[in-house]
XYZ file of C-alpha atoms in Angstrom:
598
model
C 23.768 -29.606 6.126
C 20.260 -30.916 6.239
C 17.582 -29.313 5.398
C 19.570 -26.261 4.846
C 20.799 -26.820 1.373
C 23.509 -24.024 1.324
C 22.424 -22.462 -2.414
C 21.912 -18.856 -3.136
C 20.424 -18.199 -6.178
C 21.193 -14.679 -7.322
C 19.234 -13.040 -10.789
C 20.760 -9.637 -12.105
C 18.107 -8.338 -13.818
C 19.927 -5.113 -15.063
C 22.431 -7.634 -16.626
C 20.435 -10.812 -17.264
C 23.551 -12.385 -15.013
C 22.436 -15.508 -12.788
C 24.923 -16.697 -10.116
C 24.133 -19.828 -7.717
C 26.710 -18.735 -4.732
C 27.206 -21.114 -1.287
C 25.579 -20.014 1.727
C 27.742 -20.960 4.894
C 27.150 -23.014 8.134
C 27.710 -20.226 10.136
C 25.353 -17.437 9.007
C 22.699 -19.948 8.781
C 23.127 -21.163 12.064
C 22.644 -17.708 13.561
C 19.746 -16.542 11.824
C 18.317 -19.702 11.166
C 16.716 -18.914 7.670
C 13.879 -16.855 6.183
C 13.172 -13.383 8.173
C 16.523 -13.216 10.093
C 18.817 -14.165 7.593
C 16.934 -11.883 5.061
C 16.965 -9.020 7.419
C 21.193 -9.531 7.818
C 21.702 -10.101 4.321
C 20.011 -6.771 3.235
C 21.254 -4.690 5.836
C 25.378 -6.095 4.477
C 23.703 -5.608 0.720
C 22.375 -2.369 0.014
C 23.374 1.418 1.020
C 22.057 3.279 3.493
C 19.365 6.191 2.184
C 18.551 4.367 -0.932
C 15.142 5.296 -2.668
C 13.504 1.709 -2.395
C 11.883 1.779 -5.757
C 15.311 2.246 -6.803
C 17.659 0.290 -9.048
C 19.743 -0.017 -6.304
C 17.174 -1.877 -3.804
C 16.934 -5.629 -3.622
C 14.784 -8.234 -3.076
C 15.197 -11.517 -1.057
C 13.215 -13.900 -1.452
C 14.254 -16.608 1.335
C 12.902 -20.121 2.780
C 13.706 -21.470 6.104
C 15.255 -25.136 6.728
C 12.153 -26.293 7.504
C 10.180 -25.172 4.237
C 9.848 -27.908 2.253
C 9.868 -30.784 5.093
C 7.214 -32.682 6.568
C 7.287 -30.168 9.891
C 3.962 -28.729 10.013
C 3.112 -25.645 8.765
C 6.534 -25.970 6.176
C 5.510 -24.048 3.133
C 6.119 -20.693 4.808
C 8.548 -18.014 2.939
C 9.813 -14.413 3.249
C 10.250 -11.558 1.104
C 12.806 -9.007 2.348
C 13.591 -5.267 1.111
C 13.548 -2.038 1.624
C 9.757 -1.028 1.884
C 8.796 1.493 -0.429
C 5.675 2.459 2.126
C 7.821 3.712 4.690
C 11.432 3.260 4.507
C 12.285 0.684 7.055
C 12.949 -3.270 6.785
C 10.060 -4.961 4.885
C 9.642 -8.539 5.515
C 6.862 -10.152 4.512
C 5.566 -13.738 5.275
C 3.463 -15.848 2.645
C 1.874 -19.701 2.524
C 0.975 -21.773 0.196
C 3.433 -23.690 -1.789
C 5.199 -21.977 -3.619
C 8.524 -21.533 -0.674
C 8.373 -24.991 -0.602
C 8.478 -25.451 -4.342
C 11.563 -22.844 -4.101
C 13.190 -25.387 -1.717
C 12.565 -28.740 -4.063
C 14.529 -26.650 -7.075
C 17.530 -26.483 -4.620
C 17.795 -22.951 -3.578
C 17.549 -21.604 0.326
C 16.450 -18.209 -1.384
C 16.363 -16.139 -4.517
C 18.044 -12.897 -4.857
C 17.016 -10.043 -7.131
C 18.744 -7.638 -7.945
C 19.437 -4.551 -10.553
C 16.146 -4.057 -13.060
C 15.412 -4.874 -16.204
C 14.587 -2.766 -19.702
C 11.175 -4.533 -19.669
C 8.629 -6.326 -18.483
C 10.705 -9.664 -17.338
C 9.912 -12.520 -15.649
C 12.209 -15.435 -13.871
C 11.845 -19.126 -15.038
C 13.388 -21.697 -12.538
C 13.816 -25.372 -12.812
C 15.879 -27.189 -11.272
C 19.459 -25.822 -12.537
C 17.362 -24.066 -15.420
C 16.964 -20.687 -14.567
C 16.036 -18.048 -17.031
C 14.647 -14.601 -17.475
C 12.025 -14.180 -20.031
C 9.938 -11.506 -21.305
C 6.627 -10.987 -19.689
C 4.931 -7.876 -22.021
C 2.516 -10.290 -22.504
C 1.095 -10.587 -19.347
C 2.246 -6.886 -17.824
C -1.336 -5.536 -16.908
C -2.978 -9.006 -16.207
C -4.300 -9.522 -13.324
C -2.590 -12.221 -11.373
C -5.157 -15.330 -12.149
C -4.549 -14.060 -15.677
C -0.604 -14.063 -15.291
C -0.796 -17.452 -13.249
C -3.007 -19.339 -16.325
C -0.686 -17.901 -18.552
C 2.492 -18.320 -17.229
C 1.900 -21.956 -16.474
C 0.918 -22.744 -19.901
C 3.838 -21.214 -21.089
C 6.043 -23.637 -18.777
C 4.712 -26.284 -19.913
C 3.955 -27.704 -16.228
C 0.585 -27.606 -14.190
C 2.350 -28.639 -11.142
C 4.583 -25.393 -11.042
C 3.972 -22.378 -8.816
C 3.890 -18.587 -9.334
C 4.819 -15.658 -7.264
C 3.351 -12.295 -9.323
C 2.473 -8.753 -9.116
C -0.958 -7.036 -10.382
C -1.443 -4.056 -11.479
C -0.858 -2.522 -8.262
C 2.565 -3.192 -8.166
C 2.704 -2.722 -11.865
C 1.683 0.810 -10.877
C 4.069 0.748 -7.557
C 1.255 1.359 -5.374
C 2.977 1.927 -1.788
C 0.792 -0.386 -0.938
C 1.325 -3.345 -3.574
C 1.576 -6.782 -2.380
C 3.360 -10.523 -4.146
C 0.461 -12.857 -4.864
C 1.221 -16.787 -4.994
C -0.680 -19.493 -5.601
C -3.542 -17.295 -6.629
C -4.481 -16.709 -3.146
C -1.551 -16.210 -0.962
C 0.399 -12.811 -0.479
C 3.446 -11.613 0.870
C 0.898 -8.536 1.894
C 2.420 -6.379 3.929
C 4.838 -3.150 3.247
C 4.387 -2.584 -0.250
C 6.841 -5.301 -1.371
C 5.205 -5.787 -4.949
C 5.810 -2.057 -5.816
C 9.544 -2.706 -5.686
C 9.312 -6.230 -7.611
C 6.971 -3.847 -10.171
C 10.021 -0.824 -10.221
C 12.287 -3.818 -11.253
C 10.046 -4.735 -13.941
C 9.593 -7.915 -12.989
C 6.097 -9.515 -13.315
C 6.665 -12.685 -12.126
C 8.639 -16.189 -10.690
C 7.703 -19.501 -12.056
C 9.382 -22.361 -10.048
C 9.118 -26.444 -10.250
C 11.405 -28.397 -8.882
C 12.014 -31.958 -9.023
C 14.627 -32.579 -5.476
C 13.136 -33.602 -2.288
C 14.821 -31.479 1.322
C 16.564 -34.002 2.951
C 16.991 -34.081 6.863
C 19.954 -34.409 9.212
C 18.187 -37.389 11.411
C 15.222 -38.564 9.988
C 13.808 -41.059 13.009
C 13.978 -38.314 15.448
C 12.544 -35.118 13.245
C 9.574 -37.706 12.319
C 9.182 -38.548 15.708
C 9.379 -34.610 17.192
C 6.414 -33.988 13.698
C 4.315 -36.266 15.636
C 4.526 -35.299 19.207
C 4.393 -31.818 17.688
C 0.847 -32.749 15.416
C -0.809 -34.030 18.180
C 0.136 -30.784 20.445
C -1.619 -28.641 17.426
C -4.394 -31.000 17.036
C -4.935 -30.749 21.096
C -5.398 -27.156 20.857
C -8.813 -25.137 21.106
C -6.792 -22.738 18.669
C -5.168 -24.774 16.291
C -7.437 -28.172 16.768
C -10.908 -26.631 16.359
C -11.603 -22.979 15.944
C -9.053 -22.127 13.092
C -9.932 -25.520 11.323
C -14.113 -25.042 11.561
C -14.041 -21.034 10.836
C -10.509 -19.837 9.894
C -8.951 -16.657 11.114
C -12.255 -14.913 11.182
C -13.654 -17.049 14.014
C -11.970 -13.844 15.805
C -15.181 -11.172 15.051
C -17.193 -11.959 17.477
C -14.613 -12.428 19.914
C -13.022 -9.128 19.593
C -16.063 -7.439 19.099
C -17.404 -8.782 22.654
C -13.858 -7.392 24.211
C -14.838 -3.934 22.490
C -11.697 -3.667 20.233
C -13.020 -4.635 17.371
C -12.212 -1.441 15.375
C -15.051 0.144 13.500
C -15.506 3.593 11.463
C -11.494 4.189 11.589
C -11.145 3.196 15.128
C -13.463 5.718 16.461
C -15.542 3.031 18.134
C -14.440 -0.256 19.404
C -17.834 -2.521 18.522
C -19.790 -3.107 15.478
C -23.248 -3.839 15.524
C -23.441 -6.082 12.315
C -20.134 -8.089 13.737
C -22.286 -11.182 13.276
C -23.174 -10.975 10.292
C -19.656 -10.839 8.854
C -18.054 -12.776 10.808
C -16.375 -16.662 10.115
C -19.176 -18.487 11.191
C -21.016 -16.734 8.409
C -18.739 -17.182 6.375
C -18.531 -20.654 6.759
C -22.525 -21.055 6.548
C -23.255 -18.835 3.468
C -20.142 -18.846 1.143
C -17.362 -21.130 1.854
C -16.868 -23.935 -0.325
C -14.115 -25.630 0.750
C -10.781 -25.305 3.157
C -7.675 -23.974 1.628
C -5.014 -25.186 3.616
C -0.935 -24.551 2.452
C 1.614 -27.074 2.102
C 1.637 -29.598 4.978
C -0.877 -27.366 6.981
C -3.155 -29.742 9.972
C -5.218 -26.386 10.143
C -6.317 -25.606 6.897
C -7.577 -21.691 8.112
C -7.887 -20.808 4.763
C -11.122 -20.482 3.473
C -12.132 -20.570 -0.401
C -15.825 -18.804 -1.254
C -18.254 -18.373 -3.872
C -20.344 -15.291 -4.342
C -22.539 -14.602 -6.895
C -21.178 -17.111 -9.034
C -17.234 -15.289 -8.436
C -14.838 -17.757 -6.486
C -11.510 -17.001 -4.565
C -9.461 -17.884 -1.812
C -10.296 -16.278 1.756
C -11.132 -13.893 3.325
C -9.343 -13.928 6.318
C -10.326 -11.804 9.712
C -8.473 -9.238 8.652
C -9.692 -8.680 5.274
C -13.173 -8.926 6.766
C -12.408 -6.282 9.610
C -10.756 -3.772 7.206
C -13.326 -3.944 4.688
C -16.182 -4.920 6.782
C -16.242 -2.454 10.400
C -13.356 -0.320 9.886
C -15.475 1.092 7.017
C -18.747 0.473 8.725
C -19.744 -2.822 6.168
C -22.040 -5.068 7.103
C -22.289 -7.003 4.034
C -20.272 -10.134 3.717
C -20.951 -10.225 0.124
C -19.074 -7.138 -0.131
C -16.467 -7.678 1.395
C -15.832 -10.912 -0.209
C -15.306 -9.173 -3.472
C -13.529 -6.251 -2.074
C -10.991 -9.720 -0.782
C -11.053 -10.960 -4.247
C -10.390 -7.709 -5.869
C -7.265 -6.686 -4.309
C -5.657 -10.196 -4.567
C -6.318 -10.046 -8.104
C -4.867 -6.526 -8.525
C -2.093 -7.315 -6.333
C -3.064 -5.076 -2.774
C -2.671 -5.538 0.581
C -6.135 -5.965 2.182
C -5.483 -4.238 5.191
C -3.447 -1.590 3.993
C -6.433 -0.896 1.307
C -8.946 -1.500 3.416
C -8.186 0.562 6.089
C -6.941 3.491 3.820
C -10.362 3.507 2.511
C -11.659 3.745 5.760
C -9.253 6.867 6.597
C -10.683 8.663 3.203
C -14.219 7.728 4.936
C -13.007 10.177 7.702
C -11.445 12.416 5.987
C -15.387 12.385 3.778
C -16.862 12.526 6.883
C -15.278 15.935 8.283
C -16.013 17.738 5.122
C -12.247 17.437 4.034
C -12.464 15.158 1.204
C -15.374 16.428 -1.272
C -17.594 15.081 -3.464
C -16.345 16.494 -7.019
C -12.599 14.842 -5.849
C -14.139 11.375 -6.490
C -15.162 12.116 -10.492
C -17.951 9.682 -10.393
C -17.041 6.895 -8.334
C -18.856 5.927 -5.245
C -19.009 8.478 -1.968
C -17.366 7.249 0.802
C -19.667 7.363 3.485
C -19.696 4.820 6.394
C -20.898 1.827 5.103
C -21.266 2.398 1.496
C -20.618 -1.394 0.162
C -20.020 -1.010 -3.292
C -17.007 1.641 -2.295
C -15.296 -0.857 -1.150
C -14.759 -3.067 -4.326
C -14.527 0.130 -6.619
C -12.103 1.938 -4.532
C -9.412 -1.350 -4.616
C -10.020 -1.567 -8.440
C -9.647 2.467 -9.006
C -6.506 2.186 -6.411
C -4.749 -0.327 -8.494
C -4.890 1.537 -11.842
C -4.277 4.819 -10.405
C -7.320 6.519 -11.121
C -8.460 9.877 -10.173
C -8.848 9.357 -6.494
C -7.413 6.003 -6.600
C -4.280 7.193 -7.176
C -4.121 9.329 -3.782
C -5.340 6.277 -2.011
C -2.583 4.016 -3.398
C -0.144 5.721 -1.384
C -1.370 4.498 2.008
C -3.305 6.459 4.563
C -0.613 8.321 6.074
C 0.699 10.184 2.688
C -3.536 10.509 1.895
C -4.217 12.462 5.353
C -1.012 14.181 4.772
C -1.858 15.773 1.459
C -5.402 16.507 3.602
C -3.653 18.373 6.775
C -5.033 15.888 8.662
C -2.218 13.001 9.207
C -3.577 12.473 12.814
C -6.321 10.346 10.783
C -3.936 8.082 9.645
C -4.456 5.211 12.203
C -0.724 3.528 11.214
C 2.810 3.198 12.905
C 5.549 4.142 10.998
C 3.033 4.760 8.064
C 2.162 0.883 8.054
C -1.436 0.540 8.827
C -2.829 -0.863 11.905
C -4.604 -4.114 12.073
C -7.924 -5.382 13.921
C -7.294 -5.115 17.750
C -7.755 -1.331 19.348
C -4.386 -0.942 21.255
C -6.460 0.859 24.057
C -7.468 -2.731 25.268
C -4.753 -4.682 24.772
C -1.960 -3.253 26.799
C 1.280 -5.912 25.788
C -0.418 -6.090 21.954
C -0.094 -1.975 21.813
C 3.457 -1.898 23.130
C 3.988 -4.602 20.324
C 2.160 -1.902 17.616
C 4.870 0.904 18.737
C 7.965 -0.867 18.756
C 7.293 -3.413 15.626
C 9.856 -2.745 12.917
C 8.298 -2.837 10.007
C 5.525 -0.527 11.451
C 2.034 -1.292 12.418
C 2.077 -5.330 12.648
C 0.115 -8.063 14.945
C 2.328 -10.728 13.312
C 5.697 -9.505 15.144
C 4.543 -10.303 18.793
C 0.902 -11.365 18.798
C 0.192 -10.365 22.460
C -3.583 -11.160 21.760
C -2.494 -14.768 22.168
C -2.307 -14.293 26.030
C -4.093 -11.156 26.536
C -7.801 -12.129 24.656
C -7.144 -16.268 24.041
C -5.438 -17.447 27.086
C -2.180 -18.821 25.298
C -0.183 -19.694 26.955
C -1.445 -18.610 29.965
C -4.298 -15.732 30.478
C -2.997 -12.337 31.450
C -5.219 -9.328 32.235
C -5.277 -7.581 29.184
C -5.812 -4.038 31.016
C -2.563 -4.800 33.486
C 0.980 -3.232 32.329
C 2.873 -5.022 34.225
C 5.319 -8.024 33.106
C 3.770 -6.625 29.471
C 7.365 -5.349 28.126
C 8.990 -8.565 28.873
C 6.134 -10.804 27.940
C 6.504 -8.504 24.812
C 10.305 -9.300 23.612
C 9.339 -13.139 24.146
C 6.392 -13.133 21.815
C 8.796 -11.011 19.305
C 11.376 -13.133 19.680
C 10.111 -16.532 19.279
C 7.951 -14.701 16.198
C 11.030 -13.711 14.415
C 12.253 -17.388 15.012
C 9.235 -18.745 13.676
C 9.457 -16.483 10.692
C 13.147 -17.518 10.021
C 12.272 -21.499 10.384
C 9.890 -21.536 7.540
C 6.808 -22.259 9.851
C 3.558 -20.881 9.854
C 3.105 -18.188 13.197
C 0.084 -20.057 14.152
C 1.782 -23.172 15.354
C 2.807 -21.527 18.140
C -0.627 -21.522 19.740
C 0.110 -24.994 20.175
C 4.004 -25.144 20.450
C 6.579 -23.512 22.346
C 10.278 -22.560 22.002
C 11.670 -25.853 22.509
C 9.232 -27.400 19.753
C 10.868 -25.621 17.618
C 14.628 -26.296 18.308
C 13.959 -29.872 18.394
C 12.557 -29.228 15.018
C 15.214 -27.428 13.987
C 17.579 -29.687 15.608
C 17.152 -32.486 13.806
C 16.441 -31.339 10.485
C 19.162 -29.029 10.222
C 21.945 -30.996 11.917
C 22.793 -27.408 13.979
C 22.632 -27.937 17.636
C 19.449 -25.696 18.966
C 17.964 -24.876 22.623
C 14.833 -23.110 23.539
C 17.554 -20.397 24.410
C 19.603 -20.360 21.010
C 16.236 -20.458 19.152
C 15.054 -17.117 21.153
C 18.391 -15.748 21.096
C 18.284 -16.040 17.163
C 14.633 -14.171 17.043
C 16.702 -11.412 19.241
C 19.059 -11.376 16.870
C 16.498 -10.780 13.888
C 15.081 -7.972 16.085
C 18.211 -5.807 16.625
C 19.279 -6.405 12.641
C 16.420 -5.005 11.859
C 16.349 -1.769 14.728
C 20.009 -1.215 13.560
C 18.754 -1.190 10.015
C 15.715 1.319 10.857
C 18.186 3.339 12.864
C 20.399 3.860 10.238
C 17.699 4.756 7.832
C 16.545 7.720 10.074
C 14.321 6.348 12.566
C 14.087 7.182 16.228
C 12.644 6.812 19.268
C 10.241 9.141 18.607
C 8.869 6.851 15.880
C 7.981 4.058 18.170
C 4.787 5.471 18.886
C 0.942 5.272 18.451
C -1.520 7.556 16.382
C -2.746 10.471 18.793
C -6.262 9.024 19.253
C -5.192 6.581 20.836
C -3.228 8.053 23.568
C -5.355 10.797 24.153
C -8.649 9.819 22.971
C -11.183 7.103 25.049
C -13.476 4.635 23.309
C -16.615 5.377 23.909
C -18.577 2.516 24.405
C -18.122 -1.437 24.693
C -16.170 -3.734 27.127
C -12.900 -0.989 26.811
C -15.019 2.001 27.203
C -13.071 5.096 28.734
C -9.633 3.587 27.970
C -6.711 5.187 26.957
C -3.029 3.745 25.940
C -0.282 4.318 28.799
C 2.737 4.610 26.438
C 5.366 6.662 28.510
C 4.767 4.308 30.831
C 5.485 1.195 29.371
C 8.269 1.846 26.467
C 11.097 2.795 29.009
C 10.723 -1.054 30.324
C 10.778 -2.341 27.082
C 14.398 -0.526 26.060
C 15.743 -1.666 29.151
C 14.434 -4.834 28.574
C 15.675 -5.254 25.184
C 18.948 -4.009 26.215
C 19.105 -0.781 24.736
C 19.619 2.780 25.593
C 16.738 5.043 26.989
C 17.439 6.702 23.199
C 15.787 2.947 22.093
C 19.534 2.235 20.202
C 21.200 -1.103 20.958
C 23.901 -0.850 23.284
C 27.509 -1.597 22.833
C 27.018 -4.726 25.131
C 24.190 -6.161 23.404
C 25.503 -6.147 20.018
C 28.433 -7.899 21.470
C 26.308 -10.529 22.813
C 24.589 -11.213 19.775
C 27.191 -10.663 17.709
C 26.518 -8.122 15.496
């Protein structure tokens, strides 16, 4: 089979049972791997209405057939489950190496299942596979449970997927760390691995992922470096400044979100931006396995080192709350991935508390010592993420997310999140296709499930007028599409600023031995797509849910490059149903389950 092994490795943790189980041609084929594959095996596996911090919830932990490989970008892995946050399919990307080291042990993906009496952790190598008790390191943080764990095995070279304290805690918004600075971030997928009781995954293996025809896949890696390396993106920017090289760009466009998205500029956008970063504190690149990029960034402050941040991180900690210190931000960064957080979930429930401060609803005594909230306070920041983590006072509201915090406030229209995920750096109200992508996303508000800012802000791959709607619903199901395919090939989402759909099945082609066209490789991302609307669906989720916070539809920007605009959604999701093939009701039809077959 190529670089798709065919080996399920499945850990009981309620029985301490491990089964390695085949994985066939045909289901792999399909979904290709990671995010698809994930999203169809969880939606066969677990019950409908389950409580995700529940016994009964699962998590996947899945590679794609080109993890592991010499493709570029091929460290890339998902975690898949039923997100605790807000009910609907979590699947959450991560870097670094420790997919690929998954891979070299001889195992597609890693099932967990059932949960344990105590604090457990799973030991893989090779055929070994074991689950061991972790007391020792429950309440570490993550650097902690990494140093420790890895002395335990006995092997430097191994790698470690863990939870903090967050997830200890099952903050709603708890995140997977690996590799000390890597995270499956997004939908509060360490909360579930911390209701299972597991701490941790130690994996080193000693196999090598063979593919089907060698000469041609090194040969389609070549033409396919040189494409990345030709690329402003990909070539230059990402490589000199990492992901944060965005600032001052979106800033200039005036969607640079800033005091909860109540503005759309930032005055100090400079100042924390990655070419600051890259003159004050960076030390040194921190690229993943087999990455030409190397976005990552790895800093020193005040004597404190870490990995990142990225331009997320810095927007959610930095504008959204009205920070203009780098320094600050850099810690808040290194905070949550020690305690195990999602940056922009923390970040920008901090800066929805900030509101909440602001309009008198959120009062001093609440906070029982710890720092105010108002706009711009740097040191709130870093002590918010800490007190978060552990639950404390305050913390404890804040580790629910911002849509449960404005909730218990009366006040959920301050919540700026879709389907209680929150929303990333790019005001929707200036990026018409990247909004649509907001509202319809399934796992909530995401910019990695169709990054329309690619064409809309960057030009790639080819400039559209960012204020236009139309062709923006099409354009939309071919960024998600090729994103979920991406997602499912164990590839990093940035190669595609550089490649395009037939890249990838040539790619895929000839490491898998499975026959792939630009088509099949789209038609597999549409695939992913409707297993995971048929999945929200089922769980309760509407139409009505594939929306936008009020302020944005009703409320202008007022100032910067977007000043005075609004976001047209009853205009533009009708055209995306039909173009997706479903019912005005947003449900799949008859025919186009058929067609995919599902």
């Amino acid at each position: 089979m190529g670089s798709v092994l065919g080996k399920i490795l499945r850990v009981n943790l309620t029985t301490g049972e491990v089964k390695k189980e085949e994985l066939s041609n045909e289901q792999a084929k399909a979904f290709i791997g990671g995010r698809g594959l994930g999203g169809k095996m969880l939606a066969d596996e677990i019950p409908v209405g389950i409580d995700a911090l529940s016994e009964e919830n699962k998590l996947f932990f899945i590679t794609g057939p080109l993890s592991g490989t010499a493709a570029p970008t091929g460290g890339r892995y998902m975690v898949v489950t039923k997100s605790p946050l807000n009910d609907v399919i979590a699947s959450s990307n991560s870097g670094g190496f420790w997919g690929a080291e998954l891979k070299f042990a001889g195992y597609d993906m890693l099932i967990v299942e059932g949960k344990a009496d105590a604090p457990v952790y799973i030991s893989i190598k090779d055929d070994i596979v074991e689950v061991k008790p972790a007391d020792h390191v429950w309440g570490k943080n993550t650097n902690e449970t990494t140093d420790m764990l890895l002395e335990e095995f006995g092997d430097s070279k191994a790698r470690v997927a863990n939870i903090g304290t967050a997830g200890e805690q099952l903050s709603r918004i708890a995140c997977i760390m690996n590799d000390r600075s890597r995270a499956a971030g997004r939908s509060g997928v360490g909360a579930v691995m911390g209701s299972k009781n597991l701490k941790a995954i130690v994996v080193r293996g000693s196999g090598k992922v063979e593919v089907a025809e060698p000469e041609k896949f090194k040969a389609t890696i070549k033409d396919a470096m040189a494409k990345i390396k030709a690329n402003g993106v990909t070539g230059e920017g990402l490589p000199a400044y990492g992901t944060a090289i965005l600032v001052n760009i979106i800033n200039e466009a005036g969607i640079f979100p800033t005091n909860n998205f109540q503005y759309g500029t930032f005055a100090q956008a400079d100042e924390i931006s990655g070419e600051a970063i890259a003159e004050k504190y960076m030390i040194k690149k921190d690229p993943c396995f087999r990455c030409p990029i190397a976005c990552g960034r790895y800093c020193e402050v005040d004597g404190e080192q870490g990995g990142g941040p990225e331009y997320e991180t810095v927007w959610a900690f930095g504008s959204d709350c009205g920070v203009g210190d780098l320094k600050s931000i850099i810690k808040a960064n290194n905070a949550c991935n020690e305690v195990g957080v999602d940056t922009i979930s923390a970040g920008a429930t901090i800066a929805a508390a900030m509101e909440l401060y602001q309009r008198g609803l959120v009062k001093e005594e609440e906070l029982a010592g710890g720092p105010d909230l108002k706009w711009g306070n740097s040191e709130a920041v870093i002590e918010w993420v800490k007190r978060m983590s552990d639950k404390d006072g305050f913390g404890a509201k804040l580790a629910m997310g911002s849509a449960r915090l404005t909730e218990s406030y009366g006040a959920p229209e301050l919540s700026m999140a879709v389907k209680k995920l929150e929303l990333p750096a790019y005001d929707p109200r200036g990026l018409m296709g990247h909004g649509l992508n907001y509202a319809t996303a399934n796992r909530g508000g995401c910019h990695v499930r169709g990054y329309m800012v690619s064409p809309e802000i960057l030009g790639l791959p080819e400039a559209l007028d960012r204020f236009s709607l139309e062709g923006k619903a099409e354009w939309v199901k071919i960024f998600q599409d090729l994103t979920a395919a991406i997602d499912s090939s164990g590839l990093c989402l940035f190669t595609s600023f550089a490649l395009g759909a037939q890249d990838y099945a040539d790619l895929l082609t000839y490491a898998t031995g499975f026959e792939y066209t630009a088509e099949s490789v789209l038609e597999a991302g549409d695939r992913c797509n409707n297993v995971e609307r048929l999945f929200n669906l089922a769980e309760g989720y509407t139409a009505a849910d594939d929306t936008l916070p009020k302020r944005f539809l009703e409320e202008s920007l007022p100032e910067g490059a977007t000043k005075g605009k609004v976001f047209p959604l009853d205009q533009l999701l009708p055209k995306y149903y039909e173009v997706r093939g479903w019912g005005a009701d947003g449900v799949p039809t008859e025919d186009k389950k058929k067609a995919l077959g599902l």
